[in-house]
Amino acid sequence: MSDQKNTSDTRERILDIAERLFMDNGYEATSMRAITSAAEVNLAAVNYHFGSKEALLCEVFRRRLTWLNHQRLQALDKLEAQAAGAPLKPSQILEAFFGTLLRMGEDPSLGGMTFLRLLGRTLTEPAEFIRTFFAGEYAQVIDRYKRALFRALPDVPKAEIVWRLHFMLGAMSYAIAGTDVLQVVTGCEVGDLAGEGGCDDPADTVLARRLAERLMPFLLGGLRAPLPQFKQQEPSSKTV
Amino acid sequence: MSDQKNTSDTRERILDIAERLFMDNGYEATSMRAITSAAEVNLAAVNYHFGSKEALLCEVFRRRLTWLNHQRLQALDKLEAQAAGAPLKPSQILEAFFGTLLRMGEDPSLGGMTFLRLLGRTLTEPAEFIRTFFAGEYAQVIDRYKRALFRALPDVPKAEIVWRLHFMLGAMSYAIAGTDVLQVVTGCEVGDLAGEGGCDDPADTVLARRLAERLMPFLLGGLRAPLPQFKQQEPSSKTV
DNA sequence: CTAACATCAAAACGAACGTTTGAACGATGT
DNA sequence: ACATCGTTCAAACGTTCGTTTTGATGTTAG
């Protein structure tokens, strides 16, 4: 029973607990003492294994995001191989990008809805180290998907596509964050989106699936919406 | 020169500075000492005028949100009066709700983009007192607009409309937050969305207008997107 | 004039923060 | 057996946090 306890047990337990506490309270409002005591490890364990609180947050994301973005690139590779040079359909691209993410919400071993909520809530954090971390973690995948969308929508100005990708990311980010401060969704047939103190599994799996079913058509509708009337061409086009 | 300095000068200066610092750093990462020293007031001034740091944040929002939501209700009143009992067009409803907000970004006396960014970044904060505050501040306006959308889209299931309203709020929230951690928009022809350390006016006014021009068609396209195929009626069918 | 209010500087409050230290522990390899 | 290395531990480090207090100084209104 002391098989691989050596190098991974404490680390992994810290990451799991930190993931949940950062999601519940946010980064700044979650103390090292809260993390280490909830994980039943020594206070110094985080600094020993990760170096600092900032590095811990980055590692919480890295262990999920590298896998996720690898999957996203593979999904796009597969689609483009099947298309044999032809442009992809926008729905395929969105499915590869957002579907791959949302399916993580159904699998607790990939973080489940806890990680999705944490991701959605952290994407709007203003802290510098978070933004640079995400920028690096997402650079490649965003670039690939942007180019795929450019090819899929050759008649839409590229700047417009970039804007709409931004809007789609926002709708997704807010939806998976599940804070719902305005109580729009809470109380409907849907049930609560948050489920703050619960376990991992019970209704989160079905919630993730319902969310995907509703979000994907919305995003596709937004992406393909009629262009604003003021668009004739891109004027100076400094995007050489 | 001692005209109305009495009851408003210190209070207003604290609110202005707090609005900017909360936007730049987030609530938790902004200290009372940073606020009071930047506002050039005594450290005790915040507690004297507002009672606590939490109450200060609420007041920062209240002085803008009560006006905003009043305008939103008035805009809806006017539209419904003109329609004389007929259902409104979805585009009218979205214009009244989102247009009224986005136009605040063009007016520095209403907070400008600083307030819009702060709002977008705070809507996903998990802190309890923030969520209950927003819930109360938005309850009436959300209810009115939800009912207007129900009437405007009688063939769409109400639960679906609620979901899409949620998605629209997310896209708007993320867009006005302007964090853009994934660097989707940054570097394009658009210029930077954030402009962290700048003044109020220079490019924020035009940015707010461009944002509105792009966001509104996107939201409308998402709202009117085809329904997911699995909708015949709402079954109980919890997929046991 | 008086009383109430607003602002100030300065200091302190206890609490909580992230991080560091140095010793002890337990397995491993020679 | 001893030495080594990675890990864990209790305890303390210095700092910063939000808040309160005290007393003095204008300023305003009855």
Coordinates of C-alpha atoms (C1' of nucleotides) in Angstrom, one line a residue:
Chain A
M1 CA 0.0 0.0 0.0
S2 CA 3.1 2.2 -0.2
D3 CA 3.2 1.8 -3.9
Q4 CA 3.4 5.3 -5.4
K5 CA 2.5 7.1 -2.3
N6 CA 5.9 8.6 -2.4
T7 CA 5.9 11.1 -5.1
S8 CA 2.3 11.8 -5.8
D9 CA -0.1 11.3 -2.9
T10 CA 0.4 14.7 -1.1
R11 CA 0.8 16.6 -4.3
E12 CA -2.4 15.3 -5.8
R13 CA -4.4 15.7 -2.7
I14 CA -3.3 19.4 -2.5
L15 CA -4.2 19.9 -6.1
D16 CA -7.7 18.4 -5.6
I17 CA -8.4 20.4 -2.6
A18 CA -7.0 23.6 -4.0
E19 CA -9.1 23.2 -7.1
R20 CA -12.3 23.1 -5.0
L21 CA -11.4 25.8 -2.6
F22 CA -10.2 28.2 -5.4
M23 CA -13.5 27.5 -7.1
D24 CA -15.6 28.1 -4.0
N25 CA -13.8 31.3 -2.7
G26 CA -11.6 32.6 -5.5
Y27 CA -7.9 32.8 -5.5
E28 CA -7.3 35.7 -3.1
A29 CA -9.9 34.6 -0.6
T30 CA -8.4 31.1 -0.3
S31 CA -5.6 30.9 2.2
M32 CA -2.7 28.5 2.3
R33 CA -3.9 27.4 5.7
A34 CA -7.3 26.6 4.5
I35 CA -5.9 24.5 1.7
T36 CA -3.3 22.6 3.7
S37 CA -5.6 21.9 6.6
A38 CA -8.4 20.7 4.3
A39 CA -5.9 18.5 2.5
E40 CA -4.6 17.3 5.9
V41 CA -1.0 18.1 5.0
N42 CA 1.5 20.4 6.6
L43 CA 1.3 24.1 6.0
A44 CA 4.7 24.1 4.4
A45 CA 3.8 21.4 1.9
V46 CA 2.5 23.7 -0.7
N47 CA 5.7 25.8 -0.8
Y48 CA 7.7 22.6 -0.8
H49 CA 6.0 21.0 -3.7
F50 CA 5.0 23.9 -5.8
G51 CA 7.1 26.9 -4.6
S52 CA 4.4 29.4 -3.9
K53 CA 0.6 30.0 -3.9
E54 CA 0.7 31.5 -7.4
A55 CA 2.6 28.4 -8.7
L56 CA 0.0 26.2 -7.0
L57 CA -2.8 27.9 -8.9
C58 CA -1.0 27.5 -12.2
E59 CA -0.4 23.9 -11.5
V60 CA -4.0 23.3 -10.7
F61 CA -4.8 24.5 -14.2
R62 CA -1.9 23.0 -16.0
R63 CA -2.7 19.4 -15.1
R64 CA -6.1 19.8 -16.8
L65 CA -5.4 22.4 -19.5
T66 CA -2.5 20.8 -21.2
W67 CA -4.6 17.6 -21.6
L68 CA -7.6 19.6 -22.7
N69 CA -5.8 21.7 -25.3
H70 CA -4.0 18.6 -26.6
Q71 CA -7.4 17.0 -27.1
R72 CA -8.6 20.1 -28.9
L73 CA -5.8 20.1 -31.3
Q74 CA -6.2 16.4 -31.9
A75 CA -9.9 16.9 -32.6
L76 CA -9.1 19.6 -35.1
D77 CA -6.5 17.5 -36.7
K78 CA -8.9 14.6 -37.1
L79 CA -11.6 16.9 -38.6
E80 CA -9.2 18.5 -41.1
A81 CA -7.9 15.1 -42.1
Q82 CA -11.4 13.9 -42.8
A83 CA -12.2 17.0 -44.8
A84 CA -9.2 16.5 -47.0
G85 CA -8.4 20.1 -47.6
A86 CA -11.9 21.4 -47.7
P87 CA -12.9 24.0 -45.1
L88 CA -14.7 22.7 -42.0
K89 CA -18.2 23.5 -41.1
P90 CA -18.4 26.1 -38.2
S91 CA -20.5 23.6 -36.2
Q92 CA -17.7 21.1 -36.4
I93 CA -15.2 23.6 -35.2
L94 CA -17.3 24.7 -32.3
E95 CA -18.0 21.1 -31.3
A96 CA -14.3 20.4 -31.3
F97 CA -13.5 23.4 -29.2
F98 CA -16.4 23.7 -26.8
G99 CA -17.6 20.1 -26.8
T100 CA -14.2 18.9 -25.8
L101 CA -14.3 21.2 -22.8
L102 CA -17.9 20.6 -21.8
R103 CA -17.4 16.9 -21.9
M104 CA -14.8 17.3 -19.1
G105 CA -17.7 18.4 -16.9
E106 CA -19.2 15.0 -17.2
D107 CA -16.0 13.2 -16.1
P108 CA -15.0 13.7 -12.4
S109 CA -11.6 12.2 -13.1
L110 CA -11.0 15.2 -15.3
G111 CA -12.1 17.6 -12.7
G112 CA -15.8 17.6 -13.5
M113 CA -17.9 20.6 -13.0
T114 CA -15.6 21.8 -10.2
F115 CA -12.8 22.5 -12.7
L116 CA -15.1 23.9 -15.2
R117 CA -16.5 26.4 -12.7
L118 CA -13.1 27.3 -11.5
L119 CA -12.0 27.9 -15.1
G120 CA -14.9 30.1 -15.8
R121 CA -14.4 32.2 -12.7
T122 CA -10.7 32.5 -13.2
L123 CA -10.8 33.6 -16.8
T124 CA -11.9 37.1 -15.7
E125 CA -9.4 37.5 -12.9
P126 CA -7.3 40.6 -13.4
A127 CA -4.1 39.3 -11.7
E128 CA -1.2 39.6 -14.0
F129 CA 0.4 36.2 -13.4
I130 CA -2.9 34.5 -14.2
R131 CA -3.4 36.3 -17.4
T132 CA 0.1 35.6 -18.7
F133 CA -0.2 32.0 -17.7
F134 CA -3.5 31.6 -19.6
A135 CA -2.1 33.4 -22.6
G136 CA 0.7 31.0 -22.8
E137 CA -1.4 28.0 -22.2
Y138 CA -3.9 28.9 -24.9
A139 CA -1.8 30.6 -27.5
Q140 CA -1.4 27.6 -29.8
V141 CA -4.9 26.3 -29.6
I142 CA -6.5 29.7 -30.1
D143 CA -4.3 30.3 -33.1
R144 CA -5.2 27.0 -34.7
Y145 CA -9.0 27.5 -34.2
K146 CA -8.9 31.1 -35.3
R147 CA -7.4 30.0 -38.6
A148 CA -9.9 27.2 -38.9
L149 CA -12.7 29.6 -38.5
F150 CA -11.2 32.0 -41.0
R151 CA -11.3 29.2 -43.6
A152 CA -14.8 28.1 -42.6
L153 CA -16.2 31.6 -43.0
P154 CA -14.3 33.1 -45.9
D155 CA -17.0 35.8 -46.5
V156 CA -16.9 37.1 -42.9
P157 CA -14.2 39.7 -42.1
K158 CA -11.5 38.2 -40.0
A159 CA -11.9 41.0 -37.4
E160 CA -15.5 40.1 -37.1
I161 CA -14.7 36.4 -36.5
V162 CA -12.2 37.4 -33.8
W163 CA -14.9 39.4 -32.1
R164 CA -17.4 36.6 -32.2
L165 CA -14.9 34.1 -31.0
H166 CA -14.3 36.4 -28.1
F167 CA -18.1 36.6 -27.4
M168 CA -18.4 32.8 -27.6
L169 CA -15.6 32.4 -25.1
G170 CA -17.4 34.8 -22.9
A171 CA -20.8 33.1 -23.1
M172 CA -19.1 29.8 -22.3
S173 CA -16.9 31.2 -19.5
Y174 CA -19.9 32.7 -17.8
A175 CA -22.0 29.7 -18.3
I176 CA -19.6 27.2 -16.8
A177 CA -18.7 29.6 -14.0
G178 CA -22.3 29.1 -12.9
T179 CA -22.3 32.0 -10.5
D180 CA -25.6 33.4 -11.8
V181 CA -25.6 36.4 -9.6
L182 CA -28.6 37.8 -11.3
Q183 CA -30.6 34.6 -10.5
V184 CA -31.6 34.2 -14.1
V185 CA -31.4 30.4 -14.1
T186 CA -31.8 29.6 -10.5
G187 CA -35.2 28.4 -9.5
C188 CA -36.3 27.3 -12.9
E189 CA -36.8 23.7 -14.0
V190 CA -33.1 23.6 -14.4
G191 CA -32.2 23.5 -10.7
D192 CA -29.3 25.4 -9.4
L193 CA -26.2 25.8 -11.5
A194 CA -23.8 26.2 -8.7
G195 CA -24.2 23.5 -6.1
E196 CA -21.4 25.0 -4.1
G197 CA -20.9 22.6 -1.2
G198 CA -21.9 19.3 -2.8
C199 CA -19.9 16.3 -3.9
D200 CA -18.7 15.8 -7.4
D201 CA -21.0 13.5 -9.1
P202 CA -24.7 13.7 -8.3
A203 CA -26.3 16.1 -10.7
D204 CA -23.2 17.6 -12.2
T205 CA -22.9 15.1 -15.0
V206 CA -26.4 15.7 -16.3
L207 CA -25.9 19.4 -15.8
A208 CA -22.9 19.4 -18.0
R209 CA -24.7 17.6 -20.7
R210 CA -27.7 19.9 -20.6
L211 CA -25.5 22.9 -20.6
A212 CA -23.7 21.6 -23.8
E213 CA -27.1 20.9 -25.5
R214 CA -28.2 24.5 -24.9
L215 CA -24.9 26.3 -25.3
M216 CA -23.8 24.9 -28.6
P217 CA -26.8 26.1 -30.6
F218 CA -26.6 29.5 -29.0
L219 CA -22.9 29.9 -29.9
L220 CA -23.5 28.7 -33.4
G221 CA -26.4 31.1 -33.9
G222 CA -24.3 34.0 -32.6
L223 CA -21.3 33.1 -34.8
R224 CA -23.5 33.0 -37.9
A225 CA -25.6 36.0 -37.1
P226 CA -26.0 38.7 -39.9
L227 CA -23.1 41.1 -40.0
P228 CA -23.6 44.6 -38.7
Q229 CA -24.7 47.0 -41.5
F230 CA -21.6 49.2 -41.3
K231 CA -19.3 46.6 -42.8
Q232 CA -18.2 47.1 -46.3
Q233 CA -14.5 46.2 -46.1
E234 CA -11.7 46.5 -43.6
P235 CA -10.4 50.0 -44.0
S236 CA -6.7 50.3 -43.3
S237 CA -6.2 46.7 -42.6
K238 CA -3.1 47.0 -40.5
T239 CA -3.4 43.3 -39.9
V240 CA -0.9 42.6 -42.7
Chain B
M1 CA -14.8 77.3 -2.8
S2 CA -16.5 75.6 0.1
D3 CA -19.7 75.2 -1.8
Q4 CA -20.8 71.6 -1.5
K5 CA -17.5 70.2 -0.3
N6 CA -19.3 69.3 2.9
T7 CA -21.3 66.2 2.2
S8 CA -20.0 64.9 -1.1
D9 CA -16.4 65.6 -1.9
T10 CA -14.7 63.0 0.2
R11 CA -17.3 60.4 -0.4
E12 CA -17.3 60.8 -4.2
R13 CA -13.5 60.8 -4.4
I14 CA -13.4 57.6 -2.5
L15 CA -16.0 56.0 -4.7
D16 CA -14.2 57.1 -7.9
I17 CA -10.8 55.7 -6.7
A18 CA -12.3 52.5 -5.4
E19 CA -14.1 51.9 -8.7
R20 CA -10.8 52.1 -10.5
L21 CA -8.8 50.1 -8.1
F22 CA -11.4 47.4 -7.7
M23 CA -11.5 47.2 -11.5
D24 CA -7.7 47.0 -11.8
N25 CA -6.9 44.5 -9.0
G26 CA -10.2 42.9 -7.9
Y27 CA -11.9 43.3 -4.6
E28 CA -9.7 41.1 -2.4
A29 CA -6.5 42.4 -3.8
T30 CA -7.4 46.0 -3.2
S31 CA -6.5 47.2 0.3
M32 CA -8.2 50.0 2.2
R33 CA -4.8 51.7 2.5
A34 CA -4.4 51.6 -1.2
I35 CA -7.8 53.2 -1.7
T36 CA -7.5 55.9 1.0
S37 CA -4.0 56.9 0.1
A38 CA -4.8 57.1 -3.7
A39 CA -7.9 59.1 -2.8
E40 CA -5.8 61.3 -0.5
V41 CA -8.1 60.8 2.4
N42 CA -7.7 59.4 5.9
L43 CA -7.5 55.7 6.4
A44 CA -10.5 55.9 8.6
A45 CA -12.6 57.7 6.1
V46 CA -14.0 54.6 4.3
N47 CA -15.2 53.1 7.6
Y48 CA -16.6 56.5 8.6
H49 CA -18.6 57.1 5.4
F50 CA -19.5 53.5 4.4
G51 CA -19.0 51.4 7.4
S52 CA -16.8 48.6 5.9
K53 CA -14.9 47.6 2.8
E54 CA -17.8 45.3 1.7
A55 CA -20.3 48.2 2.0
L56 CA -17.9 50.4 0.0
L57 CA -18.0 47.9 -2.9
C58 CA -21.7 47.7 -2.7
E59 CA -22.0 51.5 -2.8
V60 CA -19.6 51.7 -5.8
F61 CA -22.1 49.6 -7.7
R62 CA -25.3 51.1 -6.2
R63 CA -24.6 54.6 -7.4
R64 CA -24.5 53.4 -11.0
L65 CA -26.8 50.3 -11.0
T66 CA -29.9 51.9 -9.6
W67 CA -29.7 54.6 -12.3
L68 CA -29.0 52.0 -15.0
N69 CA -31.8 49.6 -14.0
H70 CA -34.2 52.5 -13.7
Q71 CA -33.3 53.5 -17.3
R72 CA -33.7 49.9 -18.4
L73 CA -37.2 49.8 -16.9
Q74 CA -38.1 53.1 -18.5
A75 CA -36.9 52.0 -21.9
L76 CA -39.1 48.9 -21.6
D77 CA -42.0 50.9 -20.5
K78 CA -41.6 53.2 -23.5
L79 CA -41.4 50.3 -25.9
E80 CA -44.4 48.6 -24.5
A81 CA -46.4 51.8 -24.6
Q82 CA -45.5 52.3 -28.2
A83 CA -46.4 48.7 -29.0
A84 CA -49.9 49.1 -27.5
G85 CA -50.2 45.6 -26.3
A86 CA -48.4 43.8 -29.1
P87 CA -45.4 41.7 -28.2
L88 CA -42.1 43.5 -28.7
K89 CA -39.4 42.4 -31.2
P90 CA -36.5 40.6 -29.6
S91 CA -34.1 43.1 -31.1
Q92 CA -36.0 45.9 -29.3
I93 CA -35.7 44.1 -26.0
L94 CA -32.0 43.4 -26.3
E95 CA -31.4 47.0 -27.4
A96 CA -33.2 48.3 -24.3
F97 CA -31.3 46.0 -22.0
F98 CA -27.8 45.8 -23.4
G99 CA -27.8 49.0 -25.3
T100 CA -28.6 51.0 -22.2
L101 CA -25.7 49.4 -20.4
L102 CA -23.2 49.7 -23.2
R103 CA -24.0 53.4 -23.7
M104 CA -22.7 53.9 -20.2
G105 CA -19.3 53.0 -21.5
E106 CA -19.3 56.0 -23.7
D107 CA -20.1 58.5 -20.9
P108 CA -17.3 59.0 -18.4
S109 CA -19.7 60.8 -16.0
L110 CA -21.5 57.5 -15.7
G111 CA -18.4 55.6 -15.0
G112 CA -17.4 54.9 -18.6
M113 CA -15.5 51.7 -19.5
T114 CA -14.0 51.6 -16.0
F115 CA -17.4 50.8 -14.5
L116 CA -18.3 48.5 -17.3
R117 CA -15.1 46.5 -16.8
L118 CA -15.5 46.4 -13.1
L119 CA -19.1 45.1 -13.5
G120 CA -18.0 42.4 -15.9
R121 CA -15.3 41.2 -13.6
T122 CA -17.4 41.3 -10.5
L123 CA -20.4 39.4 -11.9
T124 CA -18.4 36.2 -11.6
E125 CA -17.0 36.8 -8.1
P126 CA -18.0 34.0 -5.8
A127 CA -18.2 36.1 -2.6
E128 CA -21.6 35.7 -0.9
F129 CA -22.2 39.3 -0.1
I130 CA -21.6 40.3 -3.7
R131 CA -24.0 37.7 -5.1
T132 CA -26.8 38.6 -2.8
F133 CA -26.3 42.3 -3.5
F134 CA -26.5 41.8 -7.2
A135 CA -29.4 39.5 -6.9
G136 CA -31.4 42.2 -5.1
E137 CA -30.2 44.9 -7.3
Y138 CA -31.2 43.1 -10.5
A139 CA -34.3 41.1 -9.4
Q140 CA -36.9 43.5 -10.7
V141 CA -35.3 44.3 -14.0
I142 CA -34.5 40.7 -14.8
D143 CA -38.1 39.7 -14.1
R144 CA -39.5 42.3 -16.3
Y145 CA -37.2 41.5 -19.2
K146 CA -37.7 37.8 -18.9
R147 CA -41.5 38.3 -19.2
A148 CA -41.0 40.6 -22.2
L149 CA -38.9 37.9 -23.9
F150 CA -41.5 35.2 -23.1
R151 CA -44.0 37.4 -24.9
A152 CA -41.7 38.1 -27.8
L153 CA -40.9 34.5 -28.4
P154 CA -44.1 32.6 -27.7
D155 CA -43.0 29.5 -29.6
V156 CA -39.8 29.0 -27.7
P157 CA -40.0 27.1 -24.4
K158 CA -39.5 29.4 -21.4
A159 CA -36.7 27.4 -20.0
E160 CA -34.9 27.8 -23.3
I161 CA -35.3 31.5 -23.2
V162 CA -33.9 31.6 -19.6
W163 CA -30.9 29.7 -20.7
R164 CA -30.2 32.0 -23.6
L165 CA -30.7 35.1 -21.5
H166 CA -28.1 33.6 -19.2
F167 CA -25.7 33.0 -22.2
M168 CA -26.3 36.6 -23.4
L169 CA -25.5 38.0 -20.0
G170 CA -22.3 35.9 -20.1
A171 CA -21.2 37.1 -23.4
M172 CA -21.8 40.7 -22.4
S173 CA -20.2 40.2 -19.0
Y174 CA -17.0 38.8 -20.5
A175 CA -16.9 41.3 -23.3
I176 CA -17.1 44.3 -21.1
A177 CA -14.7 42.8 -18.6
G178 CA -12.2 43.0 -21.3
T179 CA -9.6 40.8 -19.6
D180 CA -9.0 38.7 -22.7
V181 CA -6.7 36.3 -21.0
L182 CA -6.6 34.2 -24.2
Q183 CA -5.4 37.1 -26.2
V184 CA -8.1 36.5 -28.8
V185 CA -8.8 40.1 -29.5
T186 CA -5.6 41.7 -28.4
G187 CA -3.3 42.7 -31.2
C188 CA -5.9 42.7 -33.9
E189 CA -7.0 45.8 -35.7
V190 CA -9.1 46.5 -32.7
G191 CA -6.4 47.6 -30.3
D192 CA -6.4 46.5 -26.7
L193 CA -9.6 46.0 -24.9
A194 CA -8.2 46.6 -21.5
G195 CA -6.2 49.8 -21.3
E196 CA -5.5 49.2 -17.6
G197 CA -3.6 52.3 -16.6
G198 CA -4.9 54.9 -18.9
C199 CA -7.2 57.8 -18.3
D200 CA -10.9 57.7 -18.9
D201 CA -11.7 59.1 -22.3
P202 CA -9.2 58.6 -25.0
A203 CA -10.2 55.4 -26.9
D204 CA -12.7 54.1 -24.5
T205 CA -15.6 55.9 -26.0
V206 CA -15.0 54.6 -29.5
L207 CA -14.3 51.1 -28.0
A208 CA -17.7 51.1 -26.3
R209 CA -19.4 51.9 -29.5
R210 CA -17.6 49.3 -31.5
L211 CA -18.3 46.8 -28.9
A212 CA -22.0 47.5 -29.0
E213 CA -22.0 47.3 -32.8
R214 CA -20.5 43.9 -32.7
L215 CA -22.1 42.4 -29.6
M216 CA -25.7 43.2 -30.4
P217 CA -25.9 41.2 -33.6
F218 CA -24.1 38.3 -31.9
L219 CA -26.6 38.2 -29.0
L220 CA -29.6 38.4 -31.3
G221 CA -28.2 35.6 -33.5
G222 CA -27.8 33.4 -30.4
L223 CA -31.2 34.2 -29.0
R224 CA -32.9 33.3 -32.2
A225 CA -30.8 30.3 -33.0
P226 CA -32.6 27.0 -33.9
L227 CA -33.7 25.0 -31.0
P228 CA -31.8 21.9 -30.1
Q229 CA -33.3 18.9 -31.8
F230 CA -34.2 17.1 -28.6
K231 CA -37.0 19.5 -27.8
Q232 CA -40.5 18.2 -28.4
Q233 CA -41.8 18.9 -25.0
E234 CA -40.3 19.1 -21.6
P235 CA -40.4 15.5 -20.3
S236 CA -39.7 14.4 -16.8
S237 CA -37.4 11.8 -18.2
K238 CA -34.5 12.5 -15.9
T239 CA -32.6 9.9 -18.0
V240 CA -32.6 7.5 -15.2
Chain C
dC1 C1' -22.4 80.5 21.1
dT2 C1' -23.3 76.0 20.7
dA3 C1' -23.9 71.7 18.9
dA4 C1' -23.4 68.6 15.3
dC5 C1' -20.8 67.0 11.6
dA6 C1' -16.7 66.1 8.8
dT7 C1' -11.9 65.4 8.3
dC8 C1' -7.6 64.7 10.0
dA9 C1' -3.1 62.5 11.9
dA10 C1' -1.4 58.9 14.5
dA11 C1' -1.4 54.9 16.7
dA12 C1' -2.8 50.7 17.9
dC13 C1' -5.7 46.4 17.7
dG14 C1' -5.9 41.4 17.0
dA15 C1' -6.0 38.5 13.3
dA16 C1' -4.6 36.5 9.3
dC17 C1' -1.5 36.3 5.6
dG18 C1' 2.5 33.8 2.6
dT19 C1' 6.8 32.1 3.4
dT20 C1' 10.9 30.2 5.8
dT21 C1' 13.5 27.6 9.0
dG22 C1' 15.8 23.6 11.0
dA23 C1' 15.1 19.4 12.8
dA24 C1' 13.1 14.8 12.4
dC25 C1' 11.5 10.9 9.7
dG26 C1' 11.8 7.0 6.4
dA27 C1' 13.2 4.9 2.6
dT28 C1' 17.2 3.9 -0.4
dG29 C1' 21.9 2.6 -2.0
dT30 C1' 26.6 1.3 -1.0
Chain D
dA1 C1' 26.2 0.1 9.3
dC2 C1' 26.2 4.9 7.7
dA3 C1' 25.2 8.4 4.6
dT4 C1' 21.9 10.4 1.4
dC5 C1' 17.9 12.2 -0.3
dG6 C1' 13.2 13.4 -0.6
dT7 C1' 9.5 14.3 2.5
dT8 C1' 7.0 15.9 6.5
dC9 C1' 6.7 18.4 10.6
dA10 C1' 6.0 22.2 14.4
dA11 C1' 7.1 26.7 15.1
dA12 C1' 8.2 31.0 14.0
dC13 C1' 9.3 34.8 10.7
dG14 C1' 8.0 39.6 9.3
dT15 C1' 4.3 41.8 6.9
dT16 C1' -0.1 43.3 5.8
dC17 C1' -4.8 43.2 6.6
dG18 C1' -9.6 45.6 8.1
dT19 C1' -11.0 48.1 11.7
dT20 C1' -11.1 51.0 15.9
dT21 C1' -9.8 54.6 18.9
dT22 C1' -8.2 59.1 20.6
dG23 C1' -7.9 63.9 20.3
dA24 C1' -7.6 67.9 17.7
dT25 C1' -9.2 71.1 13.9
dG26 C1' -12.1 73.2 11.0
dT27 C1' -16.9 73.9 9.1
dT28 C1' -21.8 74.4 9.1
dA29 C1' -26.4 75.2 10.9
dG30 C1' -29.7 76.5 14.7

